[in-house]
CSV table of C-alpha atoms and ligand atoms in Angstrom, one decimal:
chain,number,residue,atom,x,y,z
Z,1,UNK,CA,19.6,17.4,8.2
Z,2,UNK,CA,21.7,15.2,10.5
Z,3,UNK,CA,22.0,12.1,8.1
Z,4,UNK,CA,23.4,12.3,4.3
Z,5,UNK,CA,20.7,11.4,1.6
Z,6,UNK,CA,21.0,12.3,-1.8
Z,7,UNK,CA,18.0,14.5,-1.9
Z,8,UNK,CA,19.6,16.9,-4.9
Z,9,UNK,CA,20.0,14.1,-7.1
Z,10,UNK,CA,16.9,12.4,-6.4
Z,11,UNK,CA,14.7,15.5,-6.6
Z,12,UNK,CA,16.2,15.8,-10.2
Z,13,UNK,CA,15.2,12.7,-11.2
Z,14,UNK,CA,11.7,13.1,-10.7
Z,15,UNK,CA,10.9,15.5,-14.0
Z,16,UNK,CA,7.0,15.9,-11.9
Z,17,UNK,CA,8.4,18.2,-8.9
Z,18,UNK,CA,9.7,20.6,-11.4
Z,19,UNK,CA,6.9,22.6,-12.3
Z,20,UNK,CA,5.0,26.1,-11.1
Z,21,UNK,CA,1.7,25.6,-10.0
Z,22,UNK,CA,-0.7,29.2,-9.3
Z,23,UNK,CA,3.0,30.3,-9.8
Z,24,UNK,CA,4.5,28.8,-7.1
Z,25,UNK,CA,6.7,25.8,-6.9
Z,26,UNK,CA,4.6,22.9,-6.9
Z,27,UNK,CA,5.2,21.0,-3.5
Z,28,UNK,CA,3.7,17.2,-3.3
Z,29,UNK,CA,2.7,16.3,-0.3
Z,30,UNK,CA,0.2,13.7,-1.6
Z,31,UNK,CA,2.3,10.6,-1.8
Z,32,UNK,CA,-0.2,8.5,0.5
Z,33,UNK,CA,-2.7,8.6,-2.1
Z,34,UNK,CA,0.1,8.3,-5.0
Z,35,UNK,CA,3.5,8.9,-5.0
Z,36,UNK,CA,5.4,10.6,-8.1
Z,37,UNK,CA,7.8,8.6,-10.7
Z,38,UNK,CA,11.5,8.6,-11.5
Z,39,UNK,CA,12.6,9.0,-15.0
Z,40,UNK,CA,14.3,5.8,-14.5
Z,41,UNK,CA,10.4,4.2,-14.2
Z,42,UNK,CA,9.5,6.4,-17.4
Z,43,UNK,CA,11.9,4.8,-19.0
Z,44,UNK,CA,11.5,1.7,-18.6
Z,45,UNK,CA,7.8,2.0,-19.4
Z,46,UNK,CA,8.9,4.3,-23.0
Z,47,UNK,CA,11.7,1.2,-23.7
Z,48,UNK,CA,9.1,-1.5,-23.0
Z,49,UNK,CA,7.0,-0.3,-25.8
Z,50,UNK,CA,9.8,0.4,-27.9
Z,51,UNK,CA,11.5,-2.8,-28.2
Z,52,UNK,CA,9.7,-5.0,-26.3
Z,53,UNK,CA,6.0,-5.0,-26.3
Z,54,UNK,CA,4.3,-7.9,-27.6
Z,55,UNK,CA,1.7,-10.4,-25.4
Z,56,UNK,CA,3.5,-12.7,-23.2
Z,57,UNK,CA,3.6,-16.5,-22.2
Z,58,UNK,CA,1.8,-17.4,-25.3
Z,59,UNK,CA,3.7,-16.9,-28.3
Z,60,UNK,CA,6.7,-18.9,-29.9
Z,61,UNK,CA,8.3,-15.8,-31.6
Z,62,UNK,CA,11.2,-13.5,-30.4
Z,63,UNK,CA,9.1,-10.7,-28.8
Z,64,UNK,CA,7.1,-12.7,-26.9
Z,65,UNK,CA,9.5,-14.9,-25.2
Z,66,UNK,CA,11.4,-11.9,-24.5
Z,67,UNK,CA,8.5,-10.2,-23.4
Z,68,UNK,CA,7.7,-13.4,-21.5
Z,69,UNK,CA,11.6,-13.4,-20.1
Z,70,UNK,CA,11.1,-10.0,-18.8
Z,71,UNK,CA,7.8,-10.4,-16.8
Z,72,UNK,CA,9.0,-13.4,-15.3
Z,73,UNK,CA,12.8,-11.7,-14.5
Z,74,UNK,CA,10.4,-9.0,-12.5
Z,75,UNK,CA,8.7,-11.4,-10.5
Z,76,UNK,CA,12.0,-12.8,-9.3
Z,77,UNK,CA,13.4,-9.0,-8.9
Z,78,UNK,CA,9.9,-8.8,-6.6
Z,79,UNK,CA,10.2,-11.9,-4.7
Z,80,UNK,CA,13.8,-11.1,-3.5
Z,81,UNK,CA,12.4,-7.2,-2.6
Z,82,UNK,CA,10.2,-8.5,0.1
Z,83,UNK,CA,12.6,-11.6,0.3
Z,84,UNK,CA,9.4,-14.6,0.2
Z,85,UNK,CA,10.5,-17.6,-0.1
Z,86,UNK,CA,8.9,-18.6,-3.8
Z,87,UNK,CA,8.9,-16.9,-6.8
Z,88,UNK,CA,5.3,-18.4,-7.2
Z,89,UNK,CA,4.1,-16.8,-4.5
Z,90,UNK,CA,3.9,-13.7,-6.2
Z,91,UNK,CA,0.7,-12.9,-7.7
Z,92,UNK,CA,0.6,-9.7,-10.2
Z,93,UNK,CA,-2.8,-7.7,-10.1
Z,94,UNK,CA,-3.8,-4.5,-10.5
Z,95,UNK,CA,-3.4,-3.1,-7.2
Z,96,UNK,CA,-4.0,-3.5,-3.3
Z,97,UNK,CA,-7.6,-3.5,-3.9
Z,98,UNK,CA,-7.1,-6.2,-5.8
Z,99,UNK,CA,-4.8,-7.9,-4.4
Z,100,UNK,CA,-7.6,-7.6,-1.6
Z,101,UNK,CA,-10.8,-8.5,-3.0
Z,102,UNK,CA,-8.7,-11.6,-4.3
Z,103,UNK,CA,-8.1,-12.7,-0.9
Z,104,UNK,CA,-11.1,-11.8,0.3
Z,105,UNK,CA,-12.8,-14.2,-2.5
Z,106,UNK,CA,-11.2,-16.8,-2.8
Z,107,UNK,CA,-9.6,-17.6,1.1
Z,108,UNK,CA,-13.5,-16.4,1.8
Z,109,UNK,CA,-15.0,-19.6,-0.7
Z,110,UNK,CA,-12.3,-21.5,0.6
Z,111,UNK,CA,-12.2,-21.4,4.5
Z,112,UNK,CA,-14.8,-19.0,5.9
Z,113,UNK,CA,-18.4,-20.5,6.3
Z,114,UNK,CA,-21.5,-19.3,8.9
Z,115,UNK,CA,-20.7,-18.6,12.6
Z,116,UNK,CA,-16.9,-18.1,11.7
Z,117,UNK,CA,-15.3,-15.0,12.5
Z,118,UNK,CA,-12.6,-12.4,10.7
Z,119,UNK,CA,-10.7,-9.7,12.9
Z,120,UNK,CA,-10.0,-6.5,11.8
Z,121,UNK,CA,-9.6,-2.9,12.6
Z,122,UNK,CA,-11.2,0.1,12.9
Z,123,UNK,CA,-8.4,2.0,11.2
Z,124,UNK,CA,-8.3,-0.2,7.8
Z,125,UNK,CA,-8.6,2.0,4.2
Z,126,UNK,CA,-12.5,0.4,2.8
Z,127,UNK,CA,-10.6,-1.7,0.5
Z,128,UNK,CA,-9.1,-4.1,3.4
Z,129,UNK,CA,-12.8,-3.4,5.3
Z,130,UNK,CA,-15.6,-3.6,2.6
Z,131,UNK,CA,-14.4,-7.0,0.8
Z,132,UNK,CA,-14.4,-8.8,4.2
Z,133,UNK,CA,-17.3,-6.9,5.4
Z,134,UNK,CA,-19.4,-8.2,2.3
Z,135,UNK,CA,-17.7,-11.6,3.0
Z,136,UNK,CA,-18.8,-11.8,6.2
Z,137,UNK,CA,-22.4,-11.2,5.5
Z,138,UNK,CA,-22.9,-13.2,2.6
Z,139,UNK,CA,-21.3,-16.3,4.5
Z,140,UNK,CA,-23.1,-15.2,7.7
Z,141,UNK,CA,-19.8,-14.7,9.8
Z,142,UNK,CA,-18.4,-12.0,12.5
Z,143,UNK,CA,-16.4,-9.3,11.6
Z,144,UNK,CA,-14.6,-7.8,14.8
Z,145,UNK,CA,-13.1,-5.1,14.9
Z,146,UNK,CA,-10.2,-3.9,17.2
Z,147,UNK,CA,-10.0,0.2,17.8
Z,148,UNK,CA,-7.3,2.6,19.0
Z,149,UNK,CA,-6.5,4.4,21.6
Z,150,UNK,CA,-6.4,7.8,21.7
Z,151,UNK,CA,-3.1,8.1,19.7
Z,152,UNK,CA,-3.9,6.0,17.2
Z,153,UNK,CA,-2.6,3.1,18.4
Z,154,UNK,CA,-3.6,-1.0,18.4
Z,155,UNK,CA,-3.9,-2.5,21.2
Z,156,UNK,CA,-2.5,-6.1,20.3
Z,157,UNK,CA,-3.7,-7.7,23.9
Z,158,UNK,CA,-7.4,-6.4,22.9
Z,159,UNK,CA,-7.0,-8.5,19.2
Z,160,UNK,CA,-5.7,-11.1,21.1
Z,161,UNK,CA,-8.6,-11.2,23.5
Z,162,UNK,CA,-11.2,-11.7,20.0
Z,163,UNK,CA,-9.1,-15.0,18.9
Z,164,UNK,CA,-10.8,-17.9,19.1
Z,165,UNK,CA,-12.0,-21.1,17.7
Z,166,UNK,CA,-13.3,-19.8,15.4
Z,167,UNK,CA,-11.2,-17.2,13.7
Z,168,UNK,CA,-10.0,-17.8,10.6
Z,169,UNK,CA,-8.2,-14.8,9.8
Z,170,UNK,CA,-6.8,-11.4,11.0
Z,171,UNK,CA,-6.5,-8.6,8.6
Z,172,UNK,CA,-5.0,-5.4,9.6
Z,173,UNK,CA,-2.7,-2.7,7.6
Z,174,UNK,CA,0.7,-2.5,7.6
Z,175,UNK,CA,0.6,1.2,8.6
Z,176,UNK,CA,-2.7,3.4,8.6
Z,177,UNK,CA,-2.9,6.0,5.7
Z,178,UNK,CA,-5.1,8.2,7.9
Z,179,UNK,CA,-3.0,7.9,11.1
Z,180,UNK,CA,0.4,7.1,9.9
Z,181,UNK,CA,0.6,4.4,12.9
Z,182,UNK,CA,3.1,1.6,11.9
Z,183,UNK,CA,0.9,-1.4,13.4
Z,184,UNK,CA,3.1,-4.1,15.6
Z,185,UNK,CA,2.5,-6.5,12.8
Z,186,UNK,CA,5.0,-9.1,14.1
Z,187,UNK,CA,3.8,-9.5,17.2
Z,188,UNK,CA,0.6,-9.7,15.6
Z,189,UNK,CA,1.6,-12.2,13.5
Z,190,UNK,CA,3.2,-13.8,16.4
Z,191,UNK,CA,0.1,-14.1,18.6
Z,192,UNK,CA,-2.4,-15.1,16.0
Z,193,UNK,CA,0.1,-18.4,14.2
Z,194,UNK,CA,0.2,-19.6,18.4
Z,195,UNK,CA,-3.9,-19.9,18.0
Z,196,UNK,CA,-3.3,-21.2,14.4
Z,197,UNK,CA,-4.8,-18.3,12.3
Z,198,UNK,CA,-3.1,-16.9,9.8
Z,199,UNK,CA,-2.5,-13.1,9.1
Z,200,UNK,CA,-3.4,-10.5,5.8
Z,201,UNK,CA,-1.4,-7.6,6.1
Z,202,UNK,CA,-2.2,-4.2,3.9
Z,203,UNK,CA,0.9,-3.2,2.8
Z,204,UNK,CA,-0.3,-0.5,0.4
Z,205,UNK,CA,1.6,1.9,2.6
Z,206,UNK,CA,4.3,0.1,4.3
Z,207,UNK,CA,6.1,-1.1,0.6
Z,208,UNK,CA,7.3,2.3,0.4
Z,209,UNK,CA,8.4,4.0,3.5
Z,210,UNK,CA,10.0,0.3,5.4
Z,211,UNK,CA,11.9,-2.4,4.5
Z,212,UNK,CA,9.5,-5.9,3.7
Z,213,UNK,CA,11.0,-9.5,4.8
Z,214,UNK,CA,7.5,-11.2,4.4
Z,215,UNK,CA,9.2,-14.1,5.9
Z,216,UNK,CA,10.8,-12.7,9.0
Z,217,UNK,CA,7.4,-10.7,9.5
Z,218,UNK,CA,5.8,-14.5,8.4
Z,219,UNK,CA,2.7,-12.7,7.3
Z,220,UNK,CA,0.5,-15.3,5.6
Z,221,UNK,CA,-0.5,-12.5,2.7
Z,222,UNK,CA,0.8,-9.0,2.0
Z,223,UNK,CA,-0.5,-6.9,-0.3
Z,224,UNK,CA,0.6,-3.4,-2.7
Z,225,UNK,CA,0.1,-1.2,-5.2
Z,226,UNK,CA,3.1,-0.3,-7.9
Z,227,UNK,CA,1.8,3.6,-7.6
Z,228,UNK,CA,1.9,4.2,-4.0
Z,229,UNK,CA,6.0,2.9,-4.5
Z,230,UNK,CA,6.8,4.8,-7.5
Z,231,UNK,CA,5.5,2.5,-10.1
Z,232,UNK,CA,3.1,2.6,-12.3
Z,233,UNK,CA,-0.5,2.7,-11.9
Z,234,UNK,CA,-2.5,-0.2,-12.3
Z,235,UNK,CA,-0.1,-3.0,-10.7
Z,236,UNK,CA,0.1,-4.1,-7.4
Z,237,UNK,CA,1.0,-7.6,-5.8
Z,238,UNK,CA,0.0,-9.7,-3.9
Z,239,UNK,CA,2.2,-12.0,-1.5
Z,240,UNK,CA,0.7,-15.4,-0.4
Z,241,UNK,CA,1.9,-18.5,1.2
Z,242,UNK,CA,2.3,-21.4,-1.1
Z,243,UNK,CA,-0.1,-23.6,1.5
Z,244,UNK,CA,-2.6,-20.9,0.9
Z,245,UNK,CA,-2.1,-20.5,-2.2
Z,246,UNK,CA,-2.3,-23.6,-3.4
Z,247,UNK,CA,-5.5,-24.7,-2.0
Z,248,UNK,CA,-7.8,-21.5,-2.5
Z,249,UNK,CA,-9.9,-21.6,-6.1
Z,250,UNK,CA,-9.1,-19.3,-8.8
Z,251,UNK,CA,-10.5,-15.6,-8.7
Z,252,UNK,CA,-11.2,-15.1,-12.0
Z,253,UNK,CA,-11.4,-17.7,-15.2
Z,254,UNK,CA,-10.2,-17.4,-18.1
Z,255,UNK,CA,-6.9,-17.4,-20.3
Z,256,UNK,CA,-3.6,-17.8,-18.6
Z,257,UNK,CA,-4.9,-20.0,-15.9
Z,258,UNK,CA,-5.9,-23.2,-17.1
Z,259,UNK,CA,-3.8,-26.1,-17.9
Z,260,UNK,CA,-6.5,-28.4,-19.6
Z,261,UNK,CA,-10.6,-27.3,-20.7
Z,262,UNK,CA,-13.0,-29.6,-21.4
Z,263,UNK,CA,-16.8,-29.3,-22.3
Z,264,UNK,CA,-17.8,-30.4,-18.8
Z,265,UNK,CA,-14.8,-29.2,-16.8
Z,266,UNK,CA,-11.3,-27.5,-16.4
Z,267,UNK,CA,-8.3,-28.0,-14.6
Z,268,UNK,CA,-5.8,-25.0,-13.8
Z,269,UNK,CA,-3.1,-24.2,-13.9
Z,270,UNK,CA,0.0,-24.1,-11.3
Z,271,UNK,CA,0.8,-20.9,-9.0
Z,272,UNK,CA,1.5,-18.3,-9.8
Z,273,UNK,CA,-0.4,-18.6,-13.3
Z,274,UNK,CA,-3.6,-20.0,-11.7
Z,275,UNK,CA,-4.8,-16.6,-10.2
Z,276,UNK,CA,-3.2,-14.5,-13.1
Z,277,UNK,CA,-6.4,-14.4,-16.1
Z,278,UNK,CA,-6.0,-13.0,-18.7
Z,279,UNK,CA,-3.3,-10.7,-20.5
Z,280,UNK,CA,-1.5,-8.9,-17.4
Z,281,UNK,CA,-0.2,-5.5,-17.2
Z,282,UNK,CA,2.9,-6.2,-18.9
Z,283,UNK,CA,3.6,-2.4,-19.2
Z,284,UNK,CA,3.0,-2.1,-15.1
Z,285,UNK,CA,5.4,-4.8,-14.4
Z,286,UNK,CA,8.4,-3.3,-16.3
Z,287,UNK,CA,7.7,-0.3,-14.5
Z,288,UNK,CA,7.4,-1.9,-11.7
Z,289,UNK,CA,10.7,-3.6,-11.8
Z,290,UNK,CA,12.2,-0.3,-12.4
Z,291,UNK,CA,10.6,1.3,-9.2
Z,292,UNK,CA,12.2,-1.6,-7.1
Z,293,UNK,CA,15.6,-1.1,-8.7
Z,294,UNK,CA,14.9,2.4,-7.6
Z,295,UNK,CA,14.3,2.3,-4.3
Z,296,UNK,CA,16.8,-0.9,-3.5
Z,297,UNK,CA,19.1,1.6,-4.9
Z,298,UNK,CA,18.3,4.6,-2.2
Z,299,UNK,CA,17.7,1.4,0.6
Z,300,UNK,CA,15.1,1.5,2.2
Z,301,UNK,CA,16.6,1.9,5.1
Z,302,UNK,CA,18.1,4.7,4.1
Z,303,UNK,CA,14.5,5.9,3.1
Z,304,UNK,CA,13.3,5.5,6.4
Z,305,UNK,CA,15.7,7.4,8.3
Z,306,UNK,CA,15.2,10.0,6.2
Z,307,UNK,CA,11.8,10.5,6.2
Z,308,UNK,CA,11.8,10.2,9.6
Z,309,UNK,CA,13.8,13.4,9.9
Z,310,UNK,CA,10.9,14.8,7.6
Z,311,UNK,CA,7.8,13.9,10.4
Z,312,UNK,CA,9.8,15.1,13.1
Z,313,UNK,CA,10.7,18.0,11.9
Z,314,UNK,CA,7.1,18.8,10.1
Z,315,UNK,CA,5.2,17.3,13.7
Z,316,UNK,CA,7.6,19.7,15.8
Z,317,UNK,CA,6.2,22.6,12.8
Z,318,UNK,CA,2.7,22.2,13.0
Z,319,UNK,CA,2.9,21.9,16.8
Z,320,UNK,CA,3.7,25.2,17.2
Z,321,UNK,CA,0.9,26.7,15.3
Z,322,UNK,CA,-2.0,26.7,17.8
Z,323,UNK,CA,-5.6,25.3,17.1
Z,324,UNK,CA,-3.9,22.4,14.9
Z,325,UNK,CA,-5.1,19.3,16.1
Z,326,UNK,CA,-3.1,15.8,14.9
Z,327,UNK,CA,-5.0,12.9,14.5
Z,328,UNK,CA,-2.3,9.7,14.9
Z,329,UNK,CA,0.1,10.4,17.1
Z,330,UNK,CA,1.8,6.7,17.8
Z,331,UNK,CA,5.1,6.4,19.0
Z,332,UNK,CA,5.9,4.4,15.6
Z,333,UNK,CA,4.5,6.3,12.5
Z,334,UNK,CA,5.6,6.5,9.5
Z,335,UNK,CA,5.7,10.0,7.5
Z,336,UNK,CA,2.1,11.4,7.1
Z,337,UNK,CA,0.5,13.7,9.1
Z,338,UNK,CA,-3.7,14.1,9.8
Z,339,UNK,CA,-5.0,17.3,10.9
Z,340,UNK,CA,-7.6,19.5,11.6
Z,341,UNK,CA,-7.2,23.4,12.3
Z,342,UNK,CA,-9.7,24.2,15.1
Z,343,UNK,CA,-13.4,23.8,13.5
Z,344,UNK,CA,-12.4,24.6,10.3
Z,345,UNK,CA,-13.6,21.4,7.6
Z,346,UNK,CA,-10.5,20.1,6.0
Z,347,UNK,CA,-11.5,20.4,2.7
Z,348,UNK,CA,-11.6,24.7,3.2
Z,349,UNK,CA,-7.9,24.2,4.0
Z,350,UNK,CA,-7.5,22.2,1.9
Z,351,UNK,CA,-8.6,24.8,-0.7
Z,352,UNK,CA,-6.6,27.5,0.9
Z,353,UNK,CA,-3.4,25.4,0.5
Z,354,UNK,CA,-3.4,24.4,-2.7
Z,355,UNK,CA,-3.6,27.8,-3.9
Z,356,UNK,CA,0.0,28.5,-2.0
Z,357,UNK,CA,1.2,25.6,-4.3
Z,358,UNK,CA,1.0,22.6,-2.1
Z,359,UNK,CA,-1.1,19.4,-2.5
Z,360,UNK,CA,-2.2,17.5,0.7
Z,361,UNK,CA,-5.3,15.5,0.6
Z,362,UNK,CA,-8.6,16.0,2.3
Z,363,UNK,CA,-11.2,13.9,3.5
Z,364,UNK,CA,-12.2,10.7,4.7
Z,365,UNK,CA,-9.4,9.5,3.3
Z,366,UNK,CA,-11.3,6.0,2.4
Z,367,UNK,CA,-11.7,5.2,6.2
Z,368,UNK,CA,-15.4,6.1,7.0
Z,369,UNK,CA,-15.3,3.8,10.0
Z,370,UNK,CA,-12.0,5.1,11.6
Z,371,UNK,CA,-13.6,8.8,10.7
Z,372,UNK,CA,-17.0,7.7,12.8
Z,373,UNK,CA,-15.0,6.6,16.0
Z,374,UNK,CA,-13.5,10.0,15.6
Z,375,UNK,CA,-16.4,12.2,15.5
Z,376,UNK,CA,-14.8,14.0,12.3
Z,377,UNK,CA,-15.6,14.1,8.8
Z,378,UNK,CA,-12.0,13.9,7.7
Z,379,UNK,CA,-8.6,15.6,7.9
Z,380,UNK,CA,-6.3,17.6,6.0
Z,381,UNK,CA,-3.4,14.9,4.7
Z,382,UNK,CA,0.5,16.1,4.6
Z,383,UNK,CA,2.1,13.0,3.4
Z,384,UNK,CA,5.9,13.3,2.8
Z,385,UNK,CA,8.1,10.8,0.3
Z,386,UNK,CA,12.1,10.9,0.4
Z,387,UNK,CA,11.8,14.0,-2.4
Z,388,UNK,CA,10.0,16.5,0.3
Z,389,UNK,CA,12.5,18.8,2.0
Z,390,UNK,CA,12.6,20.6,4.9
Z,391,UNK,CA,11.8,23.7,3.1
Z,392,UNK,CA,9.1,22.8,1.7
Z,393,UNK,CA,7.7,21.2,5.1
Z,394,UNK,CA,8.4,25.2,6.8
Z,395,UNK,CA,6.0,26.3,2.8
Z,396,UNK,CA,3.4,24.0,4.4
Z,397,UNK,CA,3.8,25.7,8.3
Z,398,UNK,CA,3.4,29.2,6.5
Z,399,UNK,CA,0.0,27.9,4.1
Z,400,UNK,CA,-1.3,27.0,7.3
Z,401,UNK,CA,-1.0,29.8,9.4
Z,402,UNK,CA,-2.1,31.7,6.2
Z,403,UNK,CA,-5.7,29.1,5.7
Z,404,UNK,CA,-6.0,30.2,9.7
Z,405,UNK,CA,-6.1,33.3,9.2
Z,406,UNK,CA,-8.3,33.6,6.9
Z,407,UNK,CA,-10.7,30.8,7.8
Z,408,UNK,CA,-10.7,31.8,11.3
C,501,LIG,N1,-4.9,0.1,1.7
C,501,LIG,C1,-4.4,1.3,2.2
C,501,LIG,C2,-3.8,1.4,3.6
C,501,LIG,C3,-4.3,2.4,1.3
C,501,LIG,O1,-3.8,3.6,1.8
C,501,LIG,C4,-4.8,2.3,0.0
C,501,LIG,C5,-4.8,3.4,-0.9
C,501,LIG,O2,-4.8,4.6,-0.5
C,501,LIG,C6,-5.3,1.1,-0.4
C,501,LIG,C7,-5.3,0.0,0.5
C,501,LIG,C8,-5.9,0.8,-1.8
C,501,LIG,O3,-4.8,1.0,-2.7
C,501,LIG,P1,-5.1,1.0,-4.3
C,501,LIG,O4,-6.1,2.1,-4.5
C,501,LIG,O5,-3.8,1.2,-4.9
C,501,LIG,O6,-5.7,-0.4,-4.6
């Protein structure tokens, strides 16, 4: 590998990667759906309910305003990873989707009424399609959708050509999980704030493979999961302008988010509390914290020039092994590759692989649309993380030569 990267040390820390699967050496190459954790993130989570569990914001005694302490400490420790501006404007759910549907809701209640119109695009994951699609209906507004070209890319002049009076917001992912296409989300952002619309942006899998400045991108929302970034399960984020912020409704009631309730009304509470119900994954958030520590640790920088070494590598691989077909082949993509071999349905190679020892994903991949413009029913999934290694990349060449022999 031409640049240094601490792959021995990291590949130790991750106590997942060391195990024999069908007696082989388990290789991941699922980290698109979820990516493994460091013992550093296992820790935290084993120390939290050690010493500190107890339910937060609400109690007097030490354990609680420790706890308390703790979840707020990670929200600041978030806020400076994707550098926003506020420590408010950081929302703790349980994931992209929720962080999603949230949006979706409450900007919908707020802003979005008959004849209006949402853009997005044909390669979004269902959870940044559905909730805007059901939006749209039940309001009576357009959803438009931008495609790709035939390597998987936007074309931002075609989104721009949508915008008009009455847009109200553009919603598009960060980078595609089926393609691996890294969108041109400033210029994007760019285009849509000179019509005055503001811009979502799925960040489920840019978090972990790029560096996040939410202000210099000036996204308007971002949104991500703590398990697709080496976190727990069950925690995501979700970014918002204050202005935005502030004047949508609550998602959900209860605890947490009121200030004052009365028999015939309530008033709520301030950001970020007002769209936090409930008790919160205080367990995720420690984990989470840890995760970030993590990977500001390695840099994400760092990260990205290394896994970039990974696609190449791995794209230069598969290339040579005739019938594979990609699917996403952008100039700017980030480390996943989508293919087919010949006719074969990706879940038979799928199959094939696995039993060498190596887990890709198969499917639709949660993008039924994007599959339909394709004429496919899915694709076989190699998604690499900054513990892959080039050997294991030439394992995956040999499995699929191996599933095309025998399949063809
Ligand atoms: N958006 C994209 C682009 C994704 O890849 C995913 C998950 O694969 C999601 C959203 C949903 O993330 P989660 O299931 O963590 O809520």
């Amino acid at each position: 590998m031409g640049i240094l990267f601490p792959i021995d040390r990291v590949r130790s820390e991750f106590p997942i990667l060391h195990q024999q699967i069908y007696k082989r050496p388990l290789v991941y190459f699922d980290n698109a759906a979820s990516t493994q954790k460091p013992v550093q993130v296992i820790d935290a989570i084993r120390k939290y309910y050690e010493v500190d569990n107890c339910n937060i914001h609400r109690g007097v005694h030490y354990l609680s305003v420790k706890a308390t302490e703790a979840y707020e400490e990670a929200r600041k420790e978030i806020r400076e990873f994707i550098n926003a501006r506020n420590t408010h404007e950081i929302i703790f759910t349980k994931g992209t989707t929720e962080s999603l549907n949230l949006v979706a809701a409450s900007f919908g209640k707020r802003y979005i009424s008959e004849g209006d119109e949402v853009i997005t695009t044909i390669m979004e994951h269902h959870s940044n399609f559905v909730p805007w699609q059901q939006v749209c209906l039940e309001k009576g507004a357009r959803l438009r959708i931008v495609g790709i070209d035939e390597k998987g890319a936007l074309n931002p002049e075609e989104l721009e050509g949508m915008i008009n009076e009455r847009t109200r917001l553009i919603t598009l992912t960060h980078v595609s999980n089926v393609l691996g296409t890294i969108n041109p989300v400033e210029e994007i952002i760019r285009m849509a704030h000179e019509h005055n619309v503001p811009v979502l942006i799925d960040g489920a899998q840019g978090i972990s493979h790029l560096p996040v400045d939410v202000q210099a991108m000036d996204c308007d929302f971002y949104c991500f999961s703590g398990h697709k970034m080496y976190g727990p399960m069950g925690i995501g984020v979700l970014y918002g302008k204050e202005k935005y912020l502030e004047e949508m409704p609550p998602y959900q009631m209860g605890g947490e988010m009121i200030r004052d309730v009365y028999t015939d009304h309530t008033t709520f509470n301030d950001l970020p509390f007002k769209f936090e119900a409930g008790t919160p994954n205080v367990e995720g958030v420690a984990g989470l914290r840890a995760a970030v520590y993590y990977l500001k640790d390695l840099g994400m920088n760092a990260i990205a020039a290394y896994e970039k070494q990974l696609l190449d590598y791995a794209t230069a691989m598969l290339a040579e092994i005739r019938g594979v077909k990609f699917f996403g082949t952008a100039a700017s993509k980030a480390s996943l590759i989508s293919f087919l071999i010949g006719n074969v349905h990706p879940y038979d190679t799928g199959m094939i692989i696995d039993k060498m020892g190596i887990a890709v994903r198969t499917g639709h991949h949660c993008a039924m649309p994007l599959m339909d413009s394709l004429h496919i029913p899915g694709t076989v999934r190699a998604s690499f993380s900054f513990y892959n290694t080039i050997e294991e990349i030439d394992l995956l060449a040999t499995a699929i030569r191996k599933a095309k022999e025998i399949l063809e």
